[in-house]
Coordinates of C-alpha atoms in Angstrom, one line a residue:
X1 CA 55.4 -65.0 321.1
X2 CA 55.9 -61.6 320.6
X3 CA 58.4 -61.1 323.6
X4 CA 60.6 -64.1 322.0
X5 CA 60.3 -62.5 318.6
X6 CA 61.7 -59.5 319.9
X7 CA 63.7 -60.8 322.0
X8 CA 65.6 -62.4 319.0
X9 CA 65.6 -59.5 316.5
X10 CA 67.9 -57.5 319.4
X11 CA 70.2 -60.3 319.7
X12 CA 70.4 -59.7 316.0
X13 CA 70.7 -56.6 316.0
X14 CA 73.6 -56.3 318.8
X15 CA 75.0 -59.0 317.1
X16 CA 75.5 -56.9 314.1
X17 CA 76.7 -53.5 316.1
X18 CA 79.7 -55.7 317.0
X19 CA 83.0 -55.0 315.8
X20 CA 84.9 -57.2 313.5
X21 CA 87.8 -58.4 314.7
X22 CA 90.8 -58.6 312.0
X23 CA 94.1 -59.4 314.2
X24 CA 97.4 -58.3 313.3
X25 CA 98.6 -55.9 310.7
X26 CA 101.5 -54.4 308.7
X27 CA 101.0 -50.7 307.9
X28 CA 102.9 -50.1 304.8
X29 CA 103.8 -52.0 302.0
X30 CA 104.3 -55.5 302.4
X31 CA 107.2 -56.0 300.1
X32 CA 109.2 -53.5 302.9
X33 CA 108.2 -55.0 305.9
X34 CA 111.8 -57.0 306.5
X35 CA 113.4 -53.2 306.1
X36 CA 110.1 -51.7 308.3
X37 CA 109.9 -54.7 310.4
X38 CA 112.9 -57.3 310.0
X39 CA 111.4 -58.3 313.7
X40 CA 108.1 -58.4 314.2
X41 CA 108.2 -60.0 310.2
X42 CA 109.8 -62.8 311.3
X43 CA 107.5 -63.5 314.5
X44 CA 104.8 -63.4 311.5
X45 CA 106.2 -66.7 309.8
X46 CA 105.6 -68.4 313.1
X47 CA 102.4 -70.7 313.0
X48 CA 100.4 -72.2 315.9
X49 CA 100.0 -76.2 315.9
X50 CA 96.8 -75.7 313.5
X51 CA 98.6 -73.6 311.2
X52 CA 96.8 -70.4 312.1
X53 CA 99.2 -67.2 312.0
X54 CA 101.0 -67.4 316.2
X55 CA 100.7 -63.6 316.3
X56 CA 96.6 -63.6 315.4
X57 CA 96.3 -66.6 317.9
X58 CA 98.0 -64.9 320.7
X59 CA 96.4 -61.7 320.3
X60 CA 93.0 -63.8 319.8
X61 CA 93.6 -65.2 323.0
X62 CA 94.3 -62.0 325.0
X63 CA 91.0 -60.8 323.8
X64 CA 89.2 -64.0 324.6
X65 CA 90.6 -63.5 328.7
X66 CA 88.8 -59.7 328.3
X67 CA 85.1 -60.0 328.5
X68 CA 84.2 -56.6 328.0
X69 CA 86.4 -55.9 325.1
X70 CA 85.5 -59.2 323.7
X71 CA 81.8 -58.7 324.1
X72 CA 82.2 -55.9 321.4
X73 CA 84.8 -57.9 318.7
X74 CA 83.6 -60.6 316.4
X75 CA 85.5 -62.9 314.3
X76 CA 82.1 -63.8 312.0
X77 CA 82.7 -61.6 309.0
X78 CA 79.7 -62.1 307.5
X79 CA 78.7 -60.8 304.5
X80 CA 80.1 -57.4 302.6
X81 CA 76.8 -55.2 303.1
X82 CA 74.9 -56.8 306.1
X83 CA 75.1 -55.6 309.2
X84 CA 77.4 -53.8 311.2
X85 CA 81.5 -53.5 308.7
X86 CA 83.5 -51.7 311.6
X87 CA 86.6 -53.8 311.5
X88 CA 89.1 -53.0 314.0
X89 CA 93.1 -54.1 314.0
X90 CA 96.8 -54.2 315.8
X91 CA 98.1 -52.1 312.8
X92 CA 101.9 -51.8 313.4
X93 CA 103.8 -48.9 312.1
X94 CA 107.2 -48.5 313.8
X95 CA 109.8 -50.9 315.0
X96 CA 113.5 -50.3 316.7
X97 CA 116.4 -50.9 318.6
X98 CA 118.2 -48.5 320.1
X99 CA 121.3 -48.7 322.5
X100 CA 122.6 -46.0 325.2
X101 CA 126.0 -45.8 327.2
X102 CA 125.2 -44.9 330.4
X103 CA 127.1 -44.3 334.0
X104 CA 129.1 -46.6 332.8
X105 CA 126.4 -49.2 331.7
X106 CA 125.1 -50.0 328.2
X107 CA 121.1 -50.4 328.0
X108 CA 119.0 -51.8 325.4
X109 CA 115.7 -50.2 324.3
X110 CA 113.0 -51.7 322.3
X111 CA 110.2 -50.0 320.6
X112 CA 106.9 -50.9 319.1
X113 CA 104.3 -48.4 317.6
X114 CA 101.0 -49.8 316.6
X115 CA 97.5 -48.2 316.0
X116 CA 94.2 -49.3 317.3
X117 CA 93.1 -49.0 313.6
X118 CA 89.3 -48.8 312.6
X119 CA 88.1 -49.5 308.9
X120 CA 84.6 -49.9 306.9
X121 CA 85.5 -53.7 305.7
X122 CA 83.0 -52.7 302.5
X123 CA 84.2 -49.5 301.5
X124 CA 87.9 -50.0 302.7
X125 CA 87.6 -46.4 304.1
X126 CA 89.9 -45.3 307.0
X127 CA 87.4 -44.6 310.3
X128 CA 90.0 -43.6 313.1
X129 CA 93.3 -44.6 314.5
X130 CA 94.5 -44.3 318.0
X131 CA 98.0 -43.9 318.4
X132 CA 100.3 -46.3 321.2
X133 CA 103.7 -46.8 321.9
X134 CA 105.6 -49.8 323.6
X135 CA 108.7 -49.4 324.9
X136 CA 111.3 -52.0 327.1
X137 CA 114.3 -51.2 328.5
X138 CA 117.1 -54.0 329.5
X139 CA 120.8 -53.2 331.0
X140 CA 123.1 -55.9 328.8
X141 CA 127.0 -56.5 329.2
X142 CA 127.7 -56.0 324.8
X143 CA 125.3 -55.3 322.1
X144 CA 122.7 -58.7 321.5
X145 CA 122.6 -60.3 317.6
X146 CA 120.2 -60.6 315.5
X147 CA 118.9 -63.8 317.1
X148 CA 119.2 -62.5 320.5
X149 CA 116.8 -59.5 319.4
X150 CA 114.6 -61.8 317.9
X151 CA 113.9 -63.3 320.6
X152 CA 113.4 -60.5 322.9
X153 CA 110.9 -59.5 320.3
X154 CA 109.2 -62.8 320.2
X155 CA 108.5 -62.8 324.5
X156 CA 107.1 -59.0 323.8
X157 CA 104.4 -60.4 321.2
X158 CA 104.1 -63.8 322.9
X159 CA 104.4 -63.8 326.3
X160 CA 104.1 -61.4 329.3
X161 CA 108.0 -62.3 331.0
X162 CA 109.2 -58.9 330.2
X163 CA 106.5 -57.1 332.2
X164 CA 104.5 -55.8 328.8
X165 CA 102.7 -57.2 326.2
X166 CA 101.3 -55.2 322.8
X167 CA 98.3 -56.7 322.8
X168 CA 97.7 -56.1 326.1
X169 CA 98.4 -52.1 326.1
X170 CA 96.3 -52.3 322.6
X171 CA 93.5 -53.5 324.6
X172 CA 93.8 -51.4 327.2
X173 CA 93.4 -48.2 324.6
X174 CA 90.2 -50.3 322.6
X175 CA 88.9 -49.9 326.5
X176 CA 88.6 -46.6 326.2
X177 CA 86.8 -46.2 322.8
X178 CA 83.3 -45.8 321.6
X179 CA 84.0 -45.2 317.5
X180 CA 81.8 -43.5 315.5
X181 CA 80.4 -44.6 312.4
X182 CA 81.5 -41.3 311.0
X183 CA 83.9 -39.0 312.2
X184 CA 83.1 -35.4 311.0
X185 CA 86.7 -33.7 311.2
X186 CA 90.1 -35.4 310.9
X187 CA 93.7 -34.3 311.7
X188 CA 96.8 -35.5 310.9
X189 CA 100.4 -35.2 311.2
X190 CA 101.5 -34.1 307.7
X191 CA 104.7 -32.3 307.2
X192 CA 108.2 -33.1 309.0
X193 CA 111.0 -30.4 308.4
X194 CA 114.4 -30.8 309.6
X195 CA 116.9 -27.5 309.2
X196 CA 120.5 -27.3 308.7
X197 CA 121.3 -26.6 312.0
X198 CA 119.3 -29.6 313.8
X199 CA 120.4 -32.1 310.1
X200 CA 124.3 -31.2 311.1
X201 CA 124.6 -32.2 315.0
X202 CA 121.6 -36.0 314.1
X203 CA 124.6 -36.4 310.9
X204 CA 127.1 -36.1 313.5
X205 CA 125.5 -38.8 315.3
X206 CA 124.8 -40.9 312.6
X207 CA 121.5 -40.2 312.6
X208 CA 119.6 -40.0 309.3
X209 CA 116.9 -37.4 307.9
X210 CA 114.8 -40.2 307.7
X211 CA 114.5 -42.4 310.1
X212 CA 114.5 -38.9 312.4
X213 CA 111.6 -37.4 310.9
X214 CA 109.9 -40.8 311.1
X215 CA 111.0 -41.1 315.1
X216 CA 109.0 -37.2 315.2
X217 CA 105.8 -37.9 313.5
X218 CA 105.4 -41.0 315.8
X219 CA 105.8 -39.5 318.8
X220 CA 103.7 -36.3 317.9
X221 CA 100.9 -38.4 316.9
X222 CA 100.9 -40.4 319.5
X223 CA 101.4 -37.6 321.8
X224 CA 98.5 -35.7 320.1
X225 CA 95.9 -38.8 320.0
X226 CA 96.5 -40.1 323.6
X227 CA 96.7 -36.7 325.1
X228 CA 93.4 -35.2 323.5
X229 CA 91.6 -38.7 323.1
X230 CA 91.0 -38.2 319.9
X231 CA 92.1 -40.2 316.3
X232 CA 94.4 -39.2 314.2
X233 CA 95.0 -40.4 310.3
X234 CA 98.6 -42.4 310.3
X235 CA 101.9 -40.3 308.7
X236 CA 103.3 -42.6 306.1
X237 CA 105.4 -40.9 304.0
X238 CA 106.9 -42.9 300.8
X239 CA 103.9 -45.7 301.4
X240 CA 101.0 -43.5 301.1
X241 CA 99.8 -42.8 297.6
X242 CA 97.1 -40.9 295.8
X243 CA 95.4 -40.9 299.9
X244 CA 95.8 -45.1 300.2
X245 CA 97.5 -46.3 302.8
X246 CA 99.1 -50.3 302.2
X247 CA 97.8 -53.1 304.5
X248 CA 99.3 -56.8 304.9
X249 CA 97.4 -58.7 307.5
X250 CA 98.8 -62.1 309.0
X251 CA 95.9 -64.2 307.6
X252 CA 97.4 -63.0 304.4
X253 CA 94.5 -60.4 303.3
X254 CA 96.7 -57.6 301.4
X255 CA 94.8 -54.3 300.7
X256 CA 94.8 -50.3 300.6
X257 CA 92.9 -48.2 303.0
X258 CA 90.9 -45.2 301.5
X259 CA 92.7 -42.4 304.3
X260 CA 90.5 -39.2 304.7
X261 CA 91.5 -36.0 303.6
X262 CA 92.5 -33.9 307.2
X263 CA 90.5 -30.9 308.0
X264 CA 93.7 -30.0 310.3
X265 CA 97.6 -30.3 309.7
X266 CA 100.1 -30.7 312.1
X267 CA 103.3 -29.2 310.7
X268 CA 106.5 -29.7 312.7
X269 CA 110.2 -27.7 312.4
X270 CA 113.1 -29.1 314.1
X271 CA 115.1 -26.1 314.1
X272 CA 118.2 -26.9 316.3
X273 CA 119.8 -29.0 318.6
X274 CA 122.0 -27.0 321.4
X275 CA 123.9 -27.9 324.4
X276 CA 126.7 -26.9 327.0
X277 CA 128.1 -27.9 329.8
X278 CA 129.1 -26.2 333.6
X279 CA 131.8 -27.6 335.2
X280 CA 131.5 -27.5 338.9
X281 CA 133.6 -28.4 341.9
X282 CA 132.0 -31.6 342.7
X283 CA 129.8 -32.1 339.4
X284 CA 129.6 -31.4 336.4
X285 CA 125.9 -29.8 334.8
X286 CA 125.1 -30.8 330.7
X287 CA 122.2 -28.1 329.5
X288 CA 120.7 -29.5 325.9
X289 CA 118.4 -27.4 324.5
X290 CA 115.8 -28.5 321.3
X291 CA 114.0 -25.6 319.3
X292 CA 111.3 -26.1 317.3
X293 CA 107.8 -25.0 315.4
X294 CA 104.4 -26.3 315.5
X295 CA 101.8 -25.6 313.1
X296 CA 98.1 -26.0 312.6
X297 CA 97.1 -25.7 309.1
X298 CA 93.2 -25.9 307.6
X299 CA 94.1 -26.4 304.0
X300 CA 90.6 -25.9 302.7
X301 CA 90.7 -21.8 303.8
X302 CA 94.5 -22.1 303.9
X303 CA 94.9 -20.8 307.3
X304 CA 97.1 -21.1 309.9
X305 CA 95.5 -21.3 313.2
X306 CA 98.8 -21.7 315.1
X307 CA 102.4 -20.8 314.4
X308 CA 104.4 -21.4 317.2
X309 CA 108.1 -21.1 317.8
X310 CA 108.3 -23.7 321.2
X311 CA 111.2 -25.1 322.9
X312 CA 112.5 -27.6 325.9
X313 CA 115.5 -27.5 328.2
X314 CA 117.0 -30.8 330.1
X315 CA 119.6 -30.3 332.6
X316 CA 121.5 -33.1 333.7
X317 CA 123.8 -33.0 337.1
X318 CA 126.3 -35.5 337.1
X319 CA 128.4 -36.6 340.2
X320 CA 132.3 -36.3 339.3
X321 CA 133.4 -38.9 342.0
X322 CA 131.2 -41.2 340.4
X323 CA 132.8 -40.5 337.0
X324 CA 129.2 -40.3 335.3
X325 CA 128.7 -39.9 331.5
X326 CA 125.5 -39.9 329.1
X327 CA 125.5 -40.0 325.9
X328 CA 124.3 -36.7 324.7
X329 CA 122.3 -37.3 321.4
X330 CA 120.3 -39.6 323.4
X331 CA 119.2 -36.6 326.0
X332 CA 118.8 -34.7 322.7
X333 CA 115.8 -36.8 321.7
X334 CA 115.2 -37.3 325.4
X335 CA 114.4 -33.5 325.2
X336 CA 112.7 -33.4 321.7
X337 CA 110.1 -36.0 322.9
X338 CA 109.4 -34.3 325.9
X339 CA 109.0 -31.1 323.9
X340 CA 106.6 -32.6 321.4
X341 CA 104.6 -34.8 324.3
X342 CA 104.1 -31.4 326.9
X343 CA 103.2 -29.0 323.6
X344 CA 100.6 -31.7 323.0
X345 CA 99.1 -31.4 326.3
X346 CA 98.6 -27.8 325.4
X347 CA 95.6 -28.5 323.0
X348 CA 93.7 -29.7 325.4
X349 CA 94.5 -28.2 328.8
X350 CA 96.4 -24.9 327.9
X351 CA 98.8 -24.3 330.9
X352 CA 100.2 -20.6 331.0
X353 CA 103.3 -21.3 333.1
X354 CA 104.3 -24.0 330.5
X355 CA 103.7 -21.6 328.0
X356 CA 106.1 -19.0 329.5
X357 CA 108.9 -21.4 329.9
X358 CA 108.4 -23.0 326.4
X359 CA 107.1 -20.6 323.9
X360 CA 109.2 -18.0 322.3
X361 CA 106.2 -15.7 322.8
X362 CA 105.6 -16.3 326.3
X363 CA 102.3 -15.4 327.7
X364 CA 101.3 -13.8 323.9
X365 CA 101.1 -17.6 322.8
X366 CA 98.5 -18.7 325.2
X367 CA 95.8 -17.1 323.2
X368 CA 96.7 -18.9 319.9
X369 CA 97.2 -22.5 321.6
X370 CA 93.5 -21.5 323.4
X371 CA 92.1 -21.2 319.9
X372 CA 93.5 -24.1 318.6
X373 CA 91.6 -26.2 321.5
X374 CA 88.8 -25.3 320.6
X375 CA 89.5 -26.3 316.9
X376 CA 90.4 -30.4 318.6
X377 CA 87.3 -30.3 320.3
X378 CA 85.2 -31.2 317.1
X379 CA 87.2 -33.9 316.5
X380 CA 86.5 -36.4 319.4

């Protein structure tokens, strides 16, 4: 009698320790989401045959064919205030399509940023988000329509025929965490800054301050989470206010996240853009060059544990017989990403020959990005 009794208050009790499962998310106001999203919004309208939101069943259904991950997810909500209220969700923050001329052929790229986001359900409090990106690449003959994105969009979410799903790779990164009930130190990406210098050659490419500063603090978050395993509170500038961050799910459930206050800020400069090309006999070399600076700020001593002017170099050789071209503002953010990726790597393995090729300080910066790894430690 006693065994049984026990036996059911731990299946009770594991029961409760199980995370609740809350599907698919817009980060960000919903009343944007056709400017944010005109996509992956119109994949939301799509219902299954019982009327239940197609991107919650799909995903739903991916975790179902997962027994480990779906050992730890629940779908019972239960009650505000009883038992375990770690809710965990497909948050999506960035969408976009992106085309690039190359050797004579023009590809398509597709992109997809989403968090692995974790919430109390009763206080609405922020717990930890993990940063992934999705990206698909396609050679096409002229540039697709509307419709024709669409529904490259739709076999991303929905399917597995272009070799990668979102639900998939967001399962793949819930593999890998154990969340805390309470982390004790939090960073985030806080400031962008574009200068002059870098503004003038993304305006002569018809790239705006915006949408470049958000393309930046994705990829350094992303590159800071899943290169230090650790979580990271979202950058949503113009939809985060008074520390809320706007939540639409596809069941309909609107509400604002309670974010955290960092203990760490990430600032980063983009400080120029610079390139020039060596003609050769046979080919031809294009040298771009990005400069930037990354900062680690603790606001509550004001201090700045890092100030770092960095940098990254891309050489590209091209064949003259062949008559290749690229199109350079595309190895321009080629080089940025790689710049903010391989400086996040520094935090949590410093590496002093990267940091001779990369730092304007050379070998004098090793000390400062040493310091600042140990400052990341607390936060996994």
């Amino acid at each position: 009698m006693l065994i049984t009794v026990f036996s059911c208050v731990s299946s009770l009790a594991s029961a409760q320790d199980k995370l609740l499962f809350s599907g698919f998310a817009f980060s960000g106001n919903y009343e944007n989401r056709k400017e944010l999203y005109p996509y992956s919004s119109q994949i939301e309208l799509l219902k299954s045959e019982n009327g239940q939101p197609l991107l919650n069943k799909v995903f739903y259904e991916k975790v179902k064919a997962r027994p480990n991950e779906d050992a730890r997810l629940t779908t019972e909500l239960g009650r505000i205030g009883q038992g375990n209220q770690i809710a965990v969700a497909f948050a999506l923050t960035y969408e976009k399509v992106e085309y690039m001329e190359l050797d004579g052929h023009l590809l398509l790229f597709l992109g997809i940023n989403a968090n692995v986001l974790a919430f109390d359900r009763a206080t609405k409090q922020l717990i930890a988000a993990y940063p992934l990106r999705i990206r698909y690449h396609d050679t096409v003959n002229q540039r697709l329509s509307d419709e024709q994105i669409t529904s490259l969009f739709k076999k991303l979410y929905l399917t597995n025929e272009l070799g990668i799903n979102p639900f998939d790779e967001w399962l793949n990164k819930f593999a890998q965490i154990k969340f805390k009930g309470r982390y004790t130190k939090y960073l985030q990406v806080k400031n962008i800054d574009i200068e002059p210098e870098a503004l003038k050659i993304a305006a002569a490419n018809n790239q705006g301050p915006k949408a470049l500063k958000n393309l930046i603090a994705n990829e350094l978050e992303s590159s800071i989470a899943s290169t230090n395993n650790i979580p990271i509170i979202p950058w949503s500038p113009g939809e985060v206010v008074g520390r809320v961050m706007a939540m639409r799910f596809c069941d309909g459930n609107t509400f604002n996240l309670n974010l955290p206050n960092p203990d760490y800020e990430v600032d980063f400069s983009l400080r120029a853009f610079r390139g020039t090309e060596v003609e050769g006999a046979y080919s031809r070399q294009k040298i771009y060059r990005v400069l930037g600076t990354i900062k680690i700020f603790q606001p509550d001593i004001k201090k700045y544990h890092l100030n770092e002017n960095i940098y990254n170099t891309q050489i590209v050789t091209l064949a003259k017989a062949y008559d290749a071209r690229v199109e350079n503002w595309e190895q321009y953010k080629k080089t940025l990403n790689e710049l903010l990726y391989d400086t996040s790597k520094q935090f949590s393995a410093v590496n002093s020959g990267w940091m001779k090729e990369h730092a304007s300080r050379g070998g004098e910066a090793i000390d400062s990005f040493r310091d600042t790894s140990k400052l990341f430690d607390q936060l996994k």
